[in-house]
Amino acid sequence: MGSNRDPRQEVTGELGAATSCPPSSGGAGRRRTPVMEQRAVLRPYLHEVLDTWFETVVQAHCRGKVVLYRYADDFVIGCEWEEDARRIKEVLPKRFAKYGREINTEKTKLVDCGRPQRSTSGRKPGTVSFLGFVHSWGKTWRGSDTIKRKTEGKRLRRTLGEFWRWCRDNRHRPLQEQYASLCAKLRGYYQYYGIRCNSQCLDLVYHTATRAWRYWLNRRGGRKMTWRAFGRMMAAYPLLRPRIVKGWV
């Protein structure tokens, strides 16, 4: 079994209380990589009910290596063995109940996200959504396996809609004020989502903001602005172009 070692089983979610893991029962297990995604609301005692419990109980009783990545209420647990991921998934509701919380079982699942195997295996790794990004396996330009990240679909659609609505609601403001606000919004988006492999989403946001600005400026009344005239205006008020601010994360 040692030759098929694959260390990426993940449990993702937004937590609302913590859990307790029973001692390992041993036995053979498949080294596959399911991911559990879960959503709940946990504010009080998060460090005690999740972080401390994970360090003192989960890591001591799981068969293989397990890791926890948490930011506020979002967390990912990676398991080397599938049986460990399934056991953690089973005890999460019990741990939540101990602190008077309930876990949303409909949004809790295991996802196999191990390293891609040869095409003959017929197994395709799953994807994990965490902190607004979709994490998935891909290829480098040299053909090696790597984990790629792009903006989560619902986050991207929400951002595009917000730019469109902002340009509509603020089209009568002075042009320089609109320009400063749009640049600030784009800068904030690039600062968070400007990571390697996410350039297509950055480009889409930039071009959507550009089209929305021109569209609603033309709805202010008076003479319509052609694309040539809009280009001259963009030369005087150039919106911030997309840029990658974090090469490796």
Coordinates of N, CA and C in Angstrom, one line a residue, residues 9-246:
Q9 N -6.3 14.5 1.5 CA -7.7 14.4 1.8 C -8.0 15.6 2.6
E10 N -9.1 16.3 2.2 CA -9.3 17.5 2.8 C -10.8 17.7 3.3
V11 N -10.9 18.4 4.5 CA -12.2 18.6 5.1 C -12.3 20.1 5.1
T12 N -13.2 20.8 4.4 CA -13.3 22.2 4.3 C -14.6 22.7 4.9
G13 N -14.6 24.0 5.4 CA -15.8 24.5 5.8 C -15.7 25.8 6.6
E14 N -16.9 26.2 7.0 CA -17.1 27.3 7.9 C -17.7 26.8 9.1
L15 N -17.0 26.9 10.2 CA -17.3 26.1 11.4 C -18.1 26.9 12.4
G16 N -18.8 26.2 13.2 CA -19.6 26.8 14.3 C -19.4 26.2 15.6
A17 N -18.7 25.1 15.8 CA -18.3 24.6 17.1 C -17.3 23.5 16.8
A18 N -16.8 22.8 17.7 CA -15.7 21.8 17.3 C -16.1 20.4 17.6
T19 N -15.2 19.5 17.5 CA -15.5 18.1 17.4 C -14.6 17.3 18.3
S20 N -14.8 15.9 18.3 CA -14.0 15.0 19.1 C -13.8 13.8 18.4
C21 N -12.6 13.3 18.3 CA -12.2 12.1 17.5 C -12.0 10.9 18.3
P22 N -12.6 9.7 18.1 CA -12.3 8.5 18.9 C -11.0 7.9 18.5
P23 N -10.5 7.0 19.4 CA -9.2 6.4 19.1 C -9.3 5.6 17.8
S24 N -8.1 5.5 17.2 CA -8.0 4.8 15.9 C -8.3 3.3 16.1
S25 N -9.1 2.7 15.2 CA -9.4 1.3 15.3 C -8.5 0.5 14.5
G26 N -7.5 1.1 13.8 CA -6.5 0.4 13.0 C -7.2 -0.2 11.8
G27 N -6.6 -1.2 11.2 CA -7.1 -1.8 10.0 C -6.6 -1.1 8.8
A28 N -6.8 -1.8 7.7 CA -6.3 -1.3 6.4 C -7.3 -0.2 5.9
G29 N -6.8 0.8 5.2 CA -7.6 1.8 4.6 C -7.1 2.2 3.2
R30 N -7.9 2.7 2.4 CA -7.4 3.2 1.1 C -6.8 4.6 1.2
R31 N -5.7 4.7 0.5 CA -5.1 6.0 0.6 C -5.6 6.8 -0.6
R32 N -6.9 7.2 -0.5 CA -7.5 8.1 -1.5 C -7.7 9.4 -0.8
T33 N -8.3 10.4 -1.5 CA -8.3 11.7 -0.9 C -9.7 12.4 -1.0
P34 N -10.6 12.0 -0.1 CA -11.9 12.7 0.0 C -11.8 14.0 0.7
V35 N -12.6 14.9 0.3 CA -12.7 16.2 1.0 C -14.0 16.4 1.6
M36 N -14.1 16.9 2.8 CA -15.4 17.2 3.4 C -15.5 18.7 3.5
E37 N -16.6 19.2 2.9 CA -16.9 20.6 3.0 C -18.0 20.8 4.0
Q38 N -17.9 21.8 4.9 CA -19.0 22.0 5.8 C -19.2 23.5 6.1
R39 N -20.4 23.9 6.3 CA -20.8 25.2 6.7 C -21.5 25.3 8.0
A40 N -21.2 26.2 8.9 CA -21.9 26.4 10.1 C -21.5 27.7 10.6
V41 N -21.9 28.1 11.8 CA -21.6 29.4 12.4 C -21.0 29.1 13.8
L42 N -19.7 29.4 13.9 CA -19.0 29.2 15.2 C -18.2 30.5 15.5
R43 N -18.6 31.2 16.5 CA -17.9 32.4 16.9 C -17.1 32.2 18.2
P44 N -17.9 31.8 19.3 CA -17.2 31.7 20.6 C -16.3 30.5 20.7
Y45 N -15.2 30.5 21.4 CA -14.4 29.4 21.7 C -13.9 28.7 20.5
L46 N -13.7 29.3 19.4 CA -13.3 28.6 18.2 C -11.9 28.0 18.4
H47 N -11.0 28.7 19.0 CA -9.7 28.2 19.2 C -9.7 27.0 20.1
E48 N -10.5 27.0 21.2 CA -10.6 25.9 22.1 C -11.3 24.7 21.5
V49 N -12.4 24.9 20.8 CA -13.2 23.8 20.4 C -12.7 23.2 19.0
L50 N -11.9 23.9 18.3 CA -11.3 23.4 17.1 C -9.8 23.2 17.1
D51 N -9.1 24.3 17.3 CA -7.6 24.3 17.2 C -7.0 23.4 18.2
T52 N -7.4 23.6 19.5 CA -6.8 22.8 20.6 C -7.2 21.4 20.5
W53 N -8.5 21.1 20.2 CA -9.0 19.8 20.0 C -8.3 19.1 18.9
F54 N -8.0 19.8 17.8 CA -7.3 19.1 16.7 C -5.9 18.8 17.0
E55 N -5.2 19.7 17.8 CA -3.8 19.4 18.1 C -3.7 18.3 19.1
T56 N -4.6 18.2 20.1 CA -4.4 17.3 21.2 C -5.2 16.0 21.0
V57 N -6.2 15.9 20.2 CA -7.0 14.7 20.0 C -6.9 14.1 18.6
V58 N -7.2 14.9 17.6 CA -7.3 14.4 16.3 C -5.9 13.9 15.8
Q59 N -4.9 14.7 16.0 CA -3.5 14.3 15.5 C -3.0 13.1 16.2
A60 N -3.4 13.0 17.5 CA -2.9 11.8 18.3 C -3.6 10.5 18.0
H61 N -4.9 10.6 17.4 CA -5.6 9.4 17.2 C -5.9 9.0 15.7
C62 N -5.4 9.8 14.8 CA -5.5 9.5 13.4 C -4.4 8.6 13.0
R63 N -4.7 7.8 12.0 CA -3.7 6.8 11.5 C -2.5 7.5 10.8
G64 N -2.9 8.4 9.9 CA -1.9 9.1 9.1 C -1.7 10.5 9.4
K65 N -1.0 11.3 8.6 CA -0.8 12.7 8.8 C -2.1 13.5 8.6
V66 N -2.4 14.4 9.4 CA -3.6 15.3 9.3 C -3.1 16.7 9.5
V67 N -3.7 17.7 8.8 CA -3.3 19.1 8.9 C -4.6 19.9 8.9
L68 N -4.5 21.0 9.6 CA -5.6 22.0 9.7 C -5.2 23.3 9.2
Y69 N -6.0 23.9 8.3 CA -5.8 25.3 7.8 C -7.1 26.0 8.2
R70 N -7.0 27.1 9.0 CA -8.2 27.8 9.4 C -7.9 29.3 9.3
Y71 N -8.9 30.0 8.8 CA -9.0 31.5 8.8 C -10.3 31.9 9.3
A72 N -10.4 32.5 10.5 CA -11.7 32.9 11.1 C -12.6 31.6 11.1
D73 N -13.7 31.6 10.5 CA -14.7 30.5 10.5 C -14.5 29.5 9.4
D74 N -13.5 29.7 8.5 CA -13.2 28.8 7.4 C -12.1 27.9 7.8
F75 N -12.2 26.6 7.4 CA -11.1 25.7 7.7 C -11.0 24.6 6.7
V76 N -9.8 24.0 6.5 CA -9.6 22.9 5.7 C -8.8 21.9 6.5
I77 N -9.2 20.6 6.5 CA -8.4 19.6 7.2 C -8.0 18.6 6.1
G78 N -6.7 18.4 6.0 CA -6.2 17.4 5.0 C -5.8 16.1 5.7
C79 N -6.2 15.0 5.2 CA -5.9 13.7 5.8 C -5.1 12.8 4.8
E80 N -4.1 12.1 5.3 CA -3.4 11.2 4.5 C -4.2 10.0 4.1
W81 N -5.0 9.5 5.0 CA -5.8 8.3 4.8 C -7.3 8.6 4.8
E82 N -8.0 7.9 3.9 CA -9.4 8.1 3.7 C -10.2 7.8 5.0
E83 N -9.8 6.7 5.7 CA -10.5 6.3 6.9 C -10.5 7.4 7.9
D84 N -9.3 8.2 8.0 CA -9.3 9.3 9.0 C -10.2 10.4 8.6
A85 N -10.3 10.7 7.3 CA -11.3 11.7 6.9 C -12.7 11.3 7.2
R86 N -13.0 10.1 7.0 CA -14.4 9.6 7.3 C -14.7 9.6 8.8
R87 N -13.8 9.3 9.6 CA -14.0 9.3 11.0 C -14.1 10.7 11.6
I88 N -13.3 11.7 11.0 CA -13.5 13.0 11.5 C -14.9 13.6 11.1
K89 N -15.3 13.2 9.9 CA -16.6 13.6 9.4 C -17.7 13.1 10.3
E90 N -17.6 11.9 10.8 CA -18.6 11.3 11.7 C -18.6 11.9 13.1
V91 N -17.5 12.4 13.6 CA -17.5 12.9 14.9 C -17.7 14.4 15.0
L92 N -17.7 15.1 13.8 CA -18.0 16.5 13.8 C -19.3 16.9 14.4
P93 N -20.4 16.2 14.1 CA -21.7 16.5 14.7 C -21.7 16.3 16.2
K94 N -21.0 15.3 16.7 CA -21.0 15.0 18.1 C -20.2 16.2 18.9
R95 N -19.2 16.6 18.3 CA -18.4 17.7 18.9 C -19.2 19.0 18.9
F96 N -19.9 19.2 17.8 CA -20.8 20.4 17.8 C -21.8 20.4 18.8
A97 N -22.5 19.2 19.0 CA -23.6 19.0 19.9 C -23.1 19.2 21.3
K98 N -21.8 18.9 21.6 CA -21.3 19.0 22.9 C -21.2 20.5 23.4
Y99 N -21.1 21.4 22.4 CA -21.1 22.8 22.7 C -22.4 23.5 22.3
G100 N -23.4 22.7 22.2 CA -24.8 23.3 21.9 C -24.9 23.8 20.5
R101 N -24.2 23.2 19.5 CA -24.3 23.7 18.1 C -24.8 22.5 17.3
E102 N -25.2 22.8 16.1 CA -25.6 21.8 15.1 C -24.8 22.0 13.8
I103 N -24.4 20.9 13.2 CA -23.6 21.0 12.0 C -24.6 20.9 10.8
N104 N -24.4 21.6 9.7 CA -25.2 21.5 8.5 C -24.7 20.4 7.7
T105 N -25.4 19.2 7.9 CA -25.0 18.0 7.2 C -25.1 18.1 5.7
E106 N -26.0 18.9 5.2 CA -26.2 19.1 3.8 C -25.0 19.7 3.1
K107 N -24.3 20.5 3.8 CA -23.1 21.2 3.3 C -21.8 20.6 3.8
T108 N -21.9 19.3 4.3 CA -20.7 18.6 4.7 C -20.5 17.4 3.8
K109 N -19.3 17.4 3.2 CA -19.1 16.3 2.3 C -17.6 16.0 2.2
L110 N -17.3 14.8 1.7 CA -15.9 14.4 1.4 C -15.6 14.5 -0.1
V111 N -14.5 15.0 -0.4 CA -14.1 15.2 -1.8 C -12.7 14.5 -2.0
D112 N -12.7 13.7 -3.0 CA -11.4 13.0 -3.4 C -10.6 14.0 -4.2
C113 N -9.5 14.5 -3.6 CA -8.7 15.5 -4.3 C -7.3 15.1 -4.3
G114 N -7.0 13.8 -4.5 CA -5.6 13.4 -4.6 C -4.9 13.8 -5.9
R115 N -3.6 13.6 -5.9 CA -2.8 13.9 -7.1 C -3.4 13.0 -8.3
P116 N -3.5 13.7 -9.4 CA -4.1 12.9 -10.6 C -3.2 11.7 -10.9
Q117 N -3.9 10.6 -11.3 CA -3.3 9.4 -11.7 C -3.3 9.4 -13.2
R118 N -2.7 8.3 -13.8 CA -2.7 8.1 -15.2 C -4.1 8.1 -15.7
S119 N -4.3 8.5 -17.0 CA -5.7 8.6 -17.5 C -6.4 7.3 -17.6
T120 N -5.6 6.2 -17.6 CA -6.3 4.9 -17.6 C -7.0 4.5 -16.3
S121 N -6.7 5.2 -15.2 CA -7.4 4.9 -14.0 C -8.8 5.4 -13.9
G122 N -9.2 6.4 -14.8 CA -10.5 6.9 -14.8 C -11.0 7.7 -13.6
R123 N -10.0 8.1 -12.8 CA -10.4 8.9 -11.6 C -10.0 10.3 -11.8
K124 N -10.9 11.2 -11.6 CA -10.6 12.6 -11.8 C -10.7 13.3 -10.4
P125 N -9.6 14.0 -10.0 CA -9.6 14.6 -8.7 C -10.7 15.7 -8.5
G126 N -11.3 15.8 -7.3 CA -12.3 16.9 -7.1 C -11.7 18.2 -6.9
T127 N -12.5 19.2 -6.6 CA -12.1 20.6 -6.3 C -12.5 21.0 -5.0
V128 N -11.8 21.9 -4.4 CA -12.1 22.4 -3.0 C -12.3 24.0 -3.1
S129 N -13.4 24.5 -2.6 CA -13.6 25.9 -2.5 C -13.2 26.4 -1.1
F130 N -12.3 27.4 -1.0 CA -11.8 27.8 0.3 C -11.4 29.3 0.2
L131 N -12.0 30.1 1.0 CA -11.7 31.5 1.1 C -11.9 32.3 -0.2
G132 N -12.9 31.9 -1.0 CA -13.2 32.6 -2.2 C -12.4 32.0 -3.4
F133 N -11.6 31.0 -3.3 CA -10.9 30.4 -4.4 C -11.3 28.9 -4.6
V134 N -11.3 28.5 -5.8 CA -11.4 27.1 -6.1 C -10.0 26.5 -6.3
H135 N -9.7 25.5 -5.5 CA -8.4 24.8 -5.6 C -8.6 23.5 -6.4
S136 N -7.8 23.3 -7.5 CA -7.9 22.2 -8.3 C -6.5 21.8 -8.9
W137 N -6.4 20.6 -9.3 CA -5.2 20.1 -9.9 C -5.1 20.6 -11.4
G138 N -3.9 21.0 -11.8 CA -3.7 21.4 -13.2 C -2.3 21.1 -13.6
K139 N -1.9 21.6 -14.8 CA -0.5 21.3 -15.3 C 0.3 22.6 -15.4
T140 N 1.5 22.6 -15.1 CA 2.4 23.7 -15.4 C 2.8 23.7 -16.9
W141 N 3.4 24.8 -17.3 CA 3.8 24.9 -18.8 C 4.8 23.8 -19.1
R142 N 5.4 23.2 -18.1 CA 6.4 22.1 -18.4 C 5.7 20.8 -18.3
G143 N 4.4 20.7 -18.0 CA 3.7 19.5 -17.9 C 3.7 18.8 -16.6
S144 N 4.2 19.4 -15.5 CA 4.1 18.9 -14.2 C 2.8 19.1 -13.5
D145 N 2.4 18.3 -12.5 CA 1.2 18.5 -11.8 C 1.4 19.6 -10.8
T146 N 0.4 20.5 -10.6 CA 0.4 21.6 -9.7 C -1.0 21.9 -9.3
I147 N -1.1 22.5 -8.1 CA -2.4 23.0 -7.6 C -2.7 24.4 -8.1
K148 N -3.8 24.6 -8.8 CA -4.1 25.9 -9.4 C -5.3 26.5 -8.6
R149 N -5.4 27.8 -8.6 CA -6.4 28.5 -7.8 C -7.1 29.6 -8.7
K150 N -8.4 29.6 -8.7 CA -9.1 30.7 -9.4 C -10.2 31.2 -8.5
T151 N -10.7 32.4 -8.9 CA -11.8 32.9 -8.1 C -13.1 32.0 -8.2
E152 N -13.7 31.8 -7.0 CA -14.9 30.9 -7.0 C -16.0 31.6 -7.9
G153 N -16.7 30.8 -8.6 CA -17.7 31.2 -9.5 C -18.7 32.2 -8.9
K154 N -19.3 31.9 -7.8 CA -20.3 32.8 -7.2 C -19.7 34.1 -6.7
R155 N -18.5 34.1 -6.3 CA -17.8 35.3 -5.9 C -17.5 36.2 -7.1
L156 N -17.1 35.5 -8.2 CA -16.8 36.3 -9.4 C -18.1 36.9 -10.0
R157 N -19.2 36.1 -10.0 CA -20.4 36.7 -10.5 C -20.9 37.9 -9.7
R158 N -20.7 37.7 -8.4 CA -21.1 38.8 -7.5 C -20.3 40.1 -7.7
T159 N -19.0 39.9 -7.9 CA -18.2 41.1 -8.2 C -18.6 41.8 -9.5
L160 N -18.8 41.0 -10.5 CA -19.2 41.6 -11.8 C -20.5 42.4 -11.7
G161 N -21.5 41.8 -10.9 CA -22.7 42.5 -10.7 C -22.6 43.7 -9.9
E162 N -21.7 43.7 -8.9 CA -21.5 44.9 -8.1 C -20.9 46.0 -8.9
F163 N -19.9 45.7 -9.8 CA -19.4 46.8 -10.7 C -20.4 47.4 -11.6
W164 N -21.3 46.5 -12.1 CA -22.3 47.0 -13.0 C -23.3 47.9 -12.3
R165 N -23.7 47.5 -11.1 CA -24.7 48.3 -10.3 C -24.0 49.6 -9.8
W166 N -22.8 49.5 -9.4 CA -22.1 50.7 -8.9 C -22.1 51.8 -10.0
C167 N -21.7 51.4 -11.2 CA -21.6 52.3 -12.4 C -23.0 52.9 -12.7
R168 N -24.0 52.1 -12.5 CA -25.4 52.5 -12.8 C -25.8 53.6 -11.7
D169 N -25.6 53.3 -10.5 CA -26.0 54.1 -9.4 C -25.2 55.4 -9.2
N170 N -24.0 55.4 -9.7 CA -23.1 56.6 -9.6 C -22.8 57.3 -10.9
R171 N -23.5 57.1 -11.9 CA -23.2 57.6 -13.2 C -23.2 59.1 -13.3
H172 N -24.0 59.8 -12.4 CA -24.1 61.2 -12.4 C -23.1 61.9 -11.6
R173 N -22.2 61.2 -10.9 CA -21.2 61.8 -10.1 C -20.1 62.3 -11.1
P174 N -19.3 63.3 -10.6 CA -18.2 63.8 -11.5 C -17.3 62.7 -11.9
L175 N -16.8 62.9 -13.1 CA -16.0 61.8 -13.7 C -14.8 61.4 -12.9
Q176 N -14.1 62.4 -12.3 CA -12.9 62.2 -11.6 C -13.2 61.4 -10.3
E177 N -14.4 61.6 -9.7 CA -14.8 60.8 -8.5 C -15.1 59.4 -8.9
Q178 N -15.7 59.2 -10.0 CA -16.0 57.8 -10.5 C -14.7 57.1 -10.7
Y179 N -13.8 57.8 -11.4 CA -12.5 57.2 -11.7 C -11.8 56.7 -10.4
A180 N -11.7 57.6 -9.4 CA -11.0 57.3 -8.2 C -11.6 56.1 -7.5
S181 N -13.0 56.1 -7.5 CA -13.7 55.0 -6.8 C -13.5 53.6 -7.5
L182 N -13.5 53.7 -8.8 CA -13.4 52.4 -9.6 C -11.9 51.9 -9.5
C183 N -11.0 52.8 -9.5 CA -9.6 52.3 -9.3 C -9.4 51.7 -7.9
A184 N -10.0 52.3 -6.9 CA -9.9 51.7 -5.5 C -10.5 50.4 -5.4
K185 N -11.7 50.2 -6.1 CA -12.4 48.9 -6.1 C -11.5 47.8 -6.8
L186 N -10.9 48.2 -8.0 CA -10.1 47.3 -8.7 C -8.8 46.9 -7.9
R187 N -8.3 47.9 -7.3 CA -7.0 47.7 -6.5 C -7.3 46.7 -5.4
G188 N -8.4 46.9 -4.7 CA -8.8 45.9 -3.6 C -9.0 44.5 -4.2
Y189 N -9.6 44.4 -5.3 CA -9.9 43.1 -5.9 C -8.5 42.4 -6.3
Y190 N -7.6 43.2 -6.9 CA -6.3 42.6 -7.3 C -5.5 42.2 -6.1
Q191 N -5.6 43.0 -5.0 CA -4.8 42.7 -3.8 C -5.2 41.3 -3.2
Y192 N -6.5 41.0 -3.3 CA -6.9 39.7 -2.7 C -6.8 38.6 -3.7
Y193 N -7.4 38.8 -4.9 CA -7.5 37.7 -5.9 C -6.3 37.7 -6.9
G194 N -5.4 38.6 -6.8 CA -4.3 38.6 -7.7 C -3.2 37.6 -7.4
I195 N -3.5 36.3 -7.6 CA -2.6 35.2 -7.4 C -2.3 34.5 -8.7
R196 N -1.2 33.7 -8.7 CA -0.8 33.0 -9.8 C -1.9 32.0 -10.3
C197 N -2.1 31.9 -11.6 CA -3.1 31.1 -12.3 C -4.5 31.7 -12.3
N198 N -4.7 32.9 -11.8 CA -6.0 33.5 -11.7 C -6.1 34.7 -12.6
S199 N -5.2 34.8 -13.6 CA -5.2 36.0 -14.4 C -6.4 36.2 -15.3
Q200 N -7.1 35.0 -15.7 CA -8.3 35.1 -16.6 C -9.4 35.8 -15.8
C201 N -9.6 35.5 -14.5 CA -10.6 36.1 -13.7 C -10.3 37.6 -13.5
L202 N -9.1 37.9 -13.3 CA -8.7 39.3 -13.2 C -9.0 40.1 -14.4
D203 N -8.7 39.5 -15.6 CA -9.0 40.2 -16.9 C -10.5 40.4 -17.1
L204 N -11.3 39.4 -16.7 CA -12.7 39.5 -16.8 C -13.3 40.6 -16.0
V205 N -12.8 40.8 -14.8 CA -13.3 41.8 -13.9 C -12.9 43.2 -14.5
Y206 N -11.7 43.3 -15.0 CA -11.2 44.6 -15.6 C -12.1 45.0 -16.8
H207 N -12.3 44.0 -17.7 CA -13.1 44.4 -18.9 C -14.5 44.6 -18.6
T208 N -15.1 43.9 -17.6 CA -16.4 44.2 -17.2 C -16.6 45.5 -16.6
A209 N -15.7 45.9 -15.7 CA -15.7 47.3 -15.2 C -15.6 48.3 -16.3
T210 N -14.7 48.1 -17.3 CA -14.6 49.1 -18.4 C -15.9 49.2 -19.2
R211 N -16.5 48.0 -19.5 CA -17.7 48.1 -20.3 C -18.8 48.7 -19.5
A212 N -18.9 48.4 -18.2 CA -20.0 49.0 -17.4 C -19.8 50.5 -17.3
W213 N -18.6 50.9 -17.2 CA -18.4 52.4 -17.0 C -18.8 53.1 -18.3
R214 N -18.4 52.6 -19.4 CA -18.8 53.3 -20.7 C -20.3 53.2 -20.9
Y215 N -20.9 52.0 -20.6 CA -22.4 51.9 -20.8 C -23.2 52.9 -20.0
W216 N -22.8 53.0 -18.7 CA -23.7 53.9 -17.9 C -23.3 55.4 -18.1
L217 N -22.1 55.7 -18.5 CA -21.8 57.1 -18.9 C -22.6 57.5 -20.0
N218 N -22.9 56.6 -21.0 CA -23.7 56.9 -22.1 C -25.2 57.0 -21.7
R219 N -25.6 56.6 -20.5 CA -27.0 56.7 -20.1 C -27.2 58.0 -19.3
R220 N -26.3 58.9 -19.3 CA -26.4 60.1 -18.5 C -27.2 61.2 -19.3
G221 N -27.5 60.9 -20.5 CA -28.1 61.9 -21.4 C -27.1 62.7 -22.2
G222 N -27.6 63.4 -23.2 CA -26.7 64.1 -24.1 C -26.1 63.2 -25.2
R223 N -25.0 63.7 -25.7 CA -24.4 63.0 -26.8 C -23.7 61.7 -26.4
K224 N -24.0 60.6 -27.2 CA -23.4 59.3 -26.8 C -21.9 59.3 -27.1
M225 N -21.2 58.5 -26.3 CA -19.8 58.4 -26.4 C -19.4 57.2 -27.2
T226 N -18.7 57.4 -28.3 CA -18.2 56.3 -29.1 C -17.0 55.6 -28.4
W227 N -16.7 54.4 -28.9 CA -15.5 53.7 -28.4 C -14.3 54.5 -28.6
R228 N -14.2 55.3 -29.7 CA -13.0 56.1 -29.9 C -12.9 57.2 -28.9
A229 N -14.0 57.8 -28.6 CA -14.1 58.9 -27.6 C -13.8 58.3 -26.2
F230 N -14.4 57.1 -26.0 CA -14.1 56.5 -24.7 C -12.6 56.1 -24.5
G231 N -12.0 55.7 -25.6 CA -10.6 55.4 -25.5 C -9.7 56.7 -25.2
R232 N -10.1 57.8 -25.7 CA -9.4 59.1 -25.3 C -9.7 59.4 -23.9
M233 N -10.9 59.1 -23.4 CA -11.1 59.4 -22.0 C -10.3 58.4 -21.1
M234 N -10.2 57.1 -21.6 CA -9.4 56.2 -20.8 C -7.9 56.5 -20.8
A235 N -7.5 57.2 -21.8 CA -6.1 57.6 -21.8 C -5.8 58.7 -20.7
A236 N -6.9 59.5 -20.5 CA -6.7 60.5 -19.4 C -7.1 59.9 -18.0
Y237 N -8.0 58.9 -18.0 CA -8.4 58.3 -16.7 C -8.2 56.8 -16.9
P238 N -7.0 56.3 -16.9 CA -6.8 54.8 -17.1 C -7.1 54.0 -15.9
L239 N -8.0 53.1 -16.0 CA -8.3 52.2 -14.9 C -7.1 51.2 -14.7
L240 N -7.0 50.8 -13.4 CA -5.9 50.0 -13.1 C -6.0 48.6 -13.8
R241 N -4.9 48.3 -14.5 CA -4.8 47.0 -15.2 C -4.6 45.9 -14.2
P242 N -5.1 44.7 -14.6 CA -4.9 43.5 -13.7 C -3.4 43.2 -13.5
R243 N -3.1 42.7 -12.3 CA -1.7 42.4 -12.0 C -1.7 41.3 -10.9
I244 N -0.7 40.4 -11.0 CA -0.5 39.4 -10.0 C 0.3 39.9 -8.9
V245 N -0.2 39.9 -7.7 CA 0.5 40.5 -6.5 C 1.1 39.4 -5.7
K246 N 0.7 38.2 -5.8 CA 1.2 37.0 -5.1 C 1.5 35.9 -6.0

